[in-house]
Coordinates of N, CA and C and ligand atoms in Angstrom, one line a residue:
M1090 N -3.5 -14.2 -14.0 CA -4.9 -13.4 -13.7 C -4.6 -11.9 -13.2
S1091 N -5.7 -11.1 -13.5 CA -5.6 -9.9 -13.3 C -5.9 -9.6 -11.6
T1092 N -5.5 -8.8 -10.8 CA -5.9 -8.6 -9.4 C -6.6 -7.5 -9.4
I1093 N -7.5 -7.3 -8.4 CA -8.5 -6.2 -8.1 C -7.8 -5.0 -8.1
F1094 N -6.6 -5.1 -7.8 CA -5.6 -3.7 -7.8 C -5.3 -3.3 -9.3
S1095 N -5.0 -4.3 -10.1 CA -4.6 -4.0 -11.6 C -5.9 -3.6 -12.2
K1096 N -6.9 -3.8 -11.7 CA -8.2 -3.5 -12.4 C -8.4 -2.0 -11.9
I1097 N -8.0 -1.4 -10.7 CA -8.1 -0.3 -10.3 C -7.2 0.8 -10.9
I1098 N -6.0 0.1 -11.1 CA -4.8 0.8 -11.8 C -5.4 1.0 -13.2
A1099 N -5.8 0.0 -13.8 CA -6.3 0.4 -15.2 C -7.8 1.0 -15.5
G1100 N -8.3 1.6 -14.1 CA -9.4 2.3 -14.2 C -10.5 1.5 -14.5
E1101 N -10.6 0.2 -14.7 CA -11.6 -0.9 -14.9 C -12.7 -0.7 -13.7
I1102 N -12.3 -0.5 -12.5 CA -13.3 -0.6 -11.3 C -12.8 0.7 -10.6
P1103 N -13.9 1.4 -9.9 CA -13.8 2.6 -9.3 C -12.7 2.4 -7.9
A1104 N -12.0 3.6 -7.7 CA -11.3 3.9 -6.4 C -11.0 5.1 -6.3
E1105 N -10.7 5.6 -4.9 CA -10.3 7.1 -4.8 C -9.0 7.2 -4.9
I1106 N -8.7 7.4 -6.4 CA -7.1 7.2 -6.7 C -6.7 8.8 -6.2
I1107 N -5.4 8.7 -5.6 CA -5.0 10.2 -5.2 C -3.6 10.4 -5.6
F1108 N -2.8 9.3 -6.4 CA -1.9 9.5 -7.1 C -1.6 8.4 -8.1
Q1109 N -1.2 8.9 -9.2 CA -0.7 7.8 -10.4 C 0.5 8.2 -11.2
D1110 N 1.3 7.6 -11.5 CA 2.3 7.8 -12.6 C 2.7 6.6 -13.3
D1111 N 3.7 6.4 -14.2 CA 4.0 5.5 -14.9 C 4.4 4.2 -14.1
R1112 N 4.8 4.3 -12.8 CA 5.4 3.1 -12.1 C 4.3 2.8 -10.9
V1113 N 3.5 3.8 -10.3 CA 2.8 3.4 -9.2 C 1.4 4.0 -9.2
T1114 N 0.5 3.6 -8.3 CA -0.9 4.1 -8.2 C -1.1 4.1 -6.5
A1115 N -1.8 5.0 -6.1 CA -2.0 5.1 -4.7 C -3.5 5.5 -4.7
F1116 N -4.3 4.9 -3.9 CA -5.6 5.0 -3.6 C -6.1 4.7 -2.2
K1117 N -7.3 5.4 -1.7 CA -7.9 5.1 -0.4 C -8.1 3.6 -0.2
D1118 N -7.8 3.0 1.0 CA -8.3 1.8 1.4 C -9.8 2.0 1.6
I1119 N -10.4 0.8 0.9 CA -11.9 0.7 1.0 C -12.3 0.6 2.6
N1120 N -11.6 -0.2 3.3 CA -11.8 -0.1 4.9 C -10.9 0.3 5.7
P1121 N -10.8 1.6 5.8 CA -9.8 2.2 6.4 C -9.6 1.9 7.9
Q1122 N -8.5 1.8 8.5 CA -8.1 1.3 9.8 C -7.4 2.6 10.7
A1123 N -7.3 3.7 10.0 CA -7.0 5.0 10.6 C -7.4 6.0 9.7
P1124 N -7.4 7.2 10.3 CA -8.2 8.3 9.6 C -7.3 8.6 8.1
V1125 N -6.2 8.3 8.1 CA -5.5 8.3 6.7 C -5.1 6.7 6.6
H1126 N -5.7 6.1 5.5 CA -5.2 4.9 5.0 C -5.2 4.7 3.5
I1127 N -4.1 4.9 3.2 CA -3.7 4.8 1.6 C -3.0 3.3 1.2
L1128 N -3.3 3.0 0.2 CA -2.6 1.9 -0.4 C -1.7 2.6 -1.7
I1129 N -0.4 2.1 -1.6 CA 0.4 2.6 -2.7 C 1.0 1.2 -3.2
V1130 N 0.9 1.1 -4.6 CA 0.8 -0.2 -5.3 C 1.6 0.1 -6.6
P1131 N 2.7 -0.8 -6.8 CA 3.2 -0.7 -8.1 C 2.5 -1.2 -9.2
N1132 N 2.5 -0.6 -10.2 CA 1.7 -0.8 -11.4 C 1.8 -2.2 -11.9
K1133 N 3.1 -2.8 -11.7 CA 3.6 -3.9 -12.3 C 2.9 -4.9 -11.1
E1134 N 2.3 -6.0 -11.5 CA 1.8 -6.9 -10.6 C 2.8 -7.9 -10.1
I1135 N 3.1 -7.7 -8.9 CA 4.1 -8.5 -8.4 C 3.4 -8.9 -7.1
P1136 N 3.1 -10.3 -7.3 CA 2.2 -10.8 -5.9 C 2.5 -10.6 -4.7
T1137 N 3.8 -10.9 -4.3 CA 4.1 -10.9 -2.8 C 5.7 -10.4 -2.7
V1138 N 6.0 -10.2 -1.5 CA 7.5 -9.7 -1.3 C 8.4 -10.8 -1.8
N1139 N 8.0 -12.0 -1.7 CA 8.7 -13.2 -2.2 C 8.8 -13.2 -3.6
D1140 N 8.1 -12.5 -4.1 CA 8.2 -12.6 -5.7 C 9.0 -11.2 -6.5
V1141 N 9.7 -10.6 -5.4 CA 10.6 -9.3 -5.8 C 11.9 -9.7 -6.2
S1142 N 12.3 -9.3 -7.5 CA 13.4 -9.4 -8.1 C 14.4 -8.1 -8.2
P1143 N 15.8 -8.5 -8.5 CA 16.6 -7.2 -8.4 C 16.0 -6.1 -9.4
E1144 N 15.3 -6.6 -10.6 CA 14.7 -5.6 -11.4 C 13.7 -4.5 -11.0
D1145 N 13.1 -5.1 -10.1 CA 12.1 -4.3 -9.2 C 12.5 -3.1 -8.1
E1146 N 14.0 -3.1 -8.0 CA 14.4 -2.2 -7.2 C 14.0 -0.7 -7.4
A1147 N 14.0 -0.5 -8.5 CA 13.6 1.0 -8.6 C 12.3 1.4 -8.4
V1148 N 11.3 0.5 -8.8 CA 10.0 0.8 -8.6 C 9.6 0.7 -6.9
L1149 N 10.4 -0.3 -6.3 CA 10.0 -0.3 -4.8 C 10.5 0.7 -4.0
G1150 N 11.8 1.3 -4.7 CA 12.3 2.6 -4.0 C 11.5 3.7 -4.2
H1151 N 10.7 3.8 -5.5 CA 9.7 4.7 -5.7 C 8.5 4.7 -4.7
L1152 N 7.9 3.6 -4.7 CA 7.1 3.4 -3.4 C 7.2 4.3 -2.2
F1153 N 8.7 4.4 -1.6 CA 8.8 5.0 -0.6 C 8.9 6.7 -0.8
V1154 N 9.4 7.0 -2.3 CA 9.5 8.5 -2.2 C 7.9 9.0 -2.4
V1155 N 7.1 8.2 -3.3 CA 5.6 8.6 -3.3 C 5.0 8.5 -1.6
A1156 N 5.3 7.4 -1.1 CA 4.8 7.6 0.3 C 5.1 8.8 1.0
R1157 N 6.4 9.5 0.9 CA 6.8 10.4 1.7 C 6.0 11.8 1.1
Q1158 N 5.7 11.9 0.0 CA 5.0 13.1 -0.8 C 3.6 12.7 -0.3
I1159 N 2.9 11.7 -0.3 CA 1.6 11.6 0.2 C 1.2 11.7 1.8
A1160 N 2.5 11.5 2.5 CA 2.0 11.7 4.0 C 2.1 13.2 4.1
A1161 N 2.8 13.9 3.4 CA 3.0 15.3 3.6 C 1.9 16.0 3.2
E1162 N 1.1 15.5 2.1 CA -0.1 16.0 1.5 C -1.4 15.7 2.3
Q1163 N -1.2 14.5 3.0 CA -2.1 14.2 3.8 C -2.2 14.7 5.3
G1164 N -1.3 15.5 5.6 CA -0.9 16.0 6.7 C -0.5 15.2 7.9
V1165 N 0.1 14.2 7.6 CA 0.3 13.2 8.8 C 2.1 13.2 8.9
A1166 N 2.8 13.9 8.0 CA 4.1 13.7 7.9 C 4.8 14.2 9.4
E1167 N 4.2 15.5 9.9 CA 4.8 15.9 10.9 C 4.7 14.9 12.5
N1168 N 3.3 14.2 12.3 CA 3.2 13.6 13.9 C 3.4 12.3 13.5
G1169 N 3.6 11.8 12.3 CA 4.2 10.3 12.1 C 2.9 9.6 11.8
Y1170 N 3.6 8.4 10.9 CA 2.8 7.5 10.4 C 3.3 6.0 9.9
R1171 N 2.7 5.2 9.6 CA 3.5 3.7 9.8 C 3.1 3.1 8.2
L1172 N 4.1 2.5 7.7 CA 4.3 1.9 6.4 C 4.1 0.3 6.8
I1173 N 3.1 -0.5 6.1 CA 3.4 -1.9 6.4 C 2.8 -2.4 4.8
V1174 N 3.8 -3.7 4.9 CA 3.7 -4.5 3.6 C 3.5 -6.1 4.4
N1175 N 2.3 -6.5 4.1 CA 2.1 -7.7 4.3 C 2.4 -9.0 3.5
C1176 N 3.1 -10.0 3.7 CA 3.6 -11.2 2.8 C 2.9 -12.3 3.5
L1177 N 1.7 -12.8 2.8 CA 1.4 -14.2 2.8 C 0.4 -14.3 3.9
G1178 N 0.2 -15.7 4.5 CA -0.8 -15.9 5.5 C -0.7 -15.4 7.0
D1179 N 0.6 -15.6 7.3 CA 0.8 -15.4 8.8 C 0.7 -13.8 8.8
A1180 N 1.1 -12.9 8.0 CA 0.9 -11.4 7.7 C -0.7 -11.0 7.7
G1181 N -1.2 -11.9 7.0 CA -2.7 -11.7 6.8 C -2.9 -10.9 5.3
Q1182 N -1.9 -11.2 4.4 CA -2.1 -10.6 3.1 C -3.4 -11.2 2.5
E1183 N -4.1 -10.1 2.1 CA -5.5 -10.5 1.2 C -5.5 -10.4 -0.2
V1184 N -4.6 -9.5 -0.8 CA -4.6 -9.1 -2.2 C -3.3 -9.3 -2.6
F1185 N -3.3 -10.6 -3.6 CA -1.9 -10.8 -4.0 C -1.3 -9.9 -5.1
H1186 N -1.2 -8.7 -4.7 CA -0.4 -7.5 -5.7 C 0.3 -6.6 -4.7
L1187 N 1.7 -6.9 -4.6 CA 2.3 -6.1 -3.5 C 1.8 -4.8 -3.4
H1188 N 1.7 -4.3 -2.0 CA 1.0 -3.1 -1.8 C 1.6 -2.4 -0.5
M1189 N 1.9 -1.2 -0.4 CA 2.2 -0.5 0.6 C 1.0 0.0 1.5
H1190 N 0.8 -0.3 2.7 CA -0.3 0.5 3.5 C 0.3 1.9 4.0
L1191 N -0.2 3.1 3.7 CA 0.1 4.2 4.6 C -0.9 4.5 5.6
M1192 N -0.4 4.6 6.9 CA -1.7 4.9 7.7 C -1.2 5.8 8.6
G1193 N -2.1 6.7 9.3 CA -1.9 7.7 10.3 C -2.9 8.4 10.5
G1194 N -2.8 9.8 11.3 CA -4.0 10.6 11.5 C -4.3 10.3 13.0
R1195 N -3.9 9.0 13.7 CA -4.1 8.7 15.2 C -3.0 8.1 15.6
K1196 N -2.9 7.9 16.8 CA -1.9 7.1 17.4 C -2.1 5.7 17.2
L1197 N -1.1 5.1 16.7 CA -1.4 3.7 15.9 C -1.2 2.7 16.7
G1198 N -0.6 2.8 18.2 CA -0.5 1.7 19.0 C 0.7 0.7 18.6
P1199 N 0.9 -0.2 19.3 CA 1.9 -1.2 19.2 C 2.0 -1.7 17.8
M1200 N 3.2 -1.9 17.3 CA 3.1 -2.6 16.0 C 2.5 -3.8 15.8
L1201 N 2.6 -4.9 16.8 CA 1.8 -6.0 16.7 C 0.6 -6.2 17.9
S1202 N -0.4 -6.9 17.4 CA -1.4 -7.1 18.4 C -0.8 -8.1 19.4
R1203 N -1.2 -8.1 20.5 CA -0.7 -9.2 21.6 C -1.1 -10.5 21.4
R1204 N -0.3 -11.6 21.6 CA -0.5 -12.8 21.3 C -1.8 -13.3 22.2
D1205 N -2.7 -14.3 21.8 CA -3.6 -14.5 22.8 C -3.2 -15.7 23.8
Ligands
LIG834 P1 -3.4 -6.9 2.6 O1 -4.2 -7.6 3.9 O2 -2.2 -6.3 3.1 O3 -3.5 -7.6 1.7 O4 -4.4 -5.5 2.5 C1 -5.7 -5.5 1.6 C2 -6.1 -4.1 1.5 O5 -6.8 -3.7 0.4 C3 -7.2 -4.2 2.8 O6 -6.8 -3.3 3.7 C4 -8.4 -3.9 2.0 O7 -9.3 -3.1 2.7 C5 -8.0 -3.2 0.7 N1 -8.9 -3.2 -0.5 C6 -9.5 -4.4 -0.8 N2 -10.2 -4.1 -1.9 C7 -10.3 -2.8 -2.1 C8 -10.7 -2.0 -3.0 N3 -11.4 -2.5 -4.1 N4 -10.4 -0.7 -2.9 C9 -9.5 -0.3 -2.0 N5 -9.2 -1.0 -1.0 C10 -9.6 -2.4 -1.2

């Protein structure tokens, strides 16, 4: 079954796409948690990090190269930013198409929220 991100990659539903090549697509998060909040997504539909295989090494490395480029273009490279990949329930993954969040443009605070 095609994920919402596959539909964005295919141009079937709208998104603010800021980068696309034959391996990855990057677009603005619809519910941004920081002034800069971009999702960088492999065009190949990999559901979670648990589904990654050795043949995915090149595309996953490419995510970081694209993240670096986008961070510079978005003006957050110098002050810093955070890259997050959530996997399954405890991490709160909502879309089962592996993606990297690139967040920046403000102090992002501690990496994890406090336990209740
Ligand atoms: P995660 O919890 O890591 O699976 O993150 C999923 C992210 O996808 C959330 O930050 C959502 O705001 C974002 N999202 C969901 N639907 C869309 C969409 N149609 N366009 C852009 N971002 C989306």
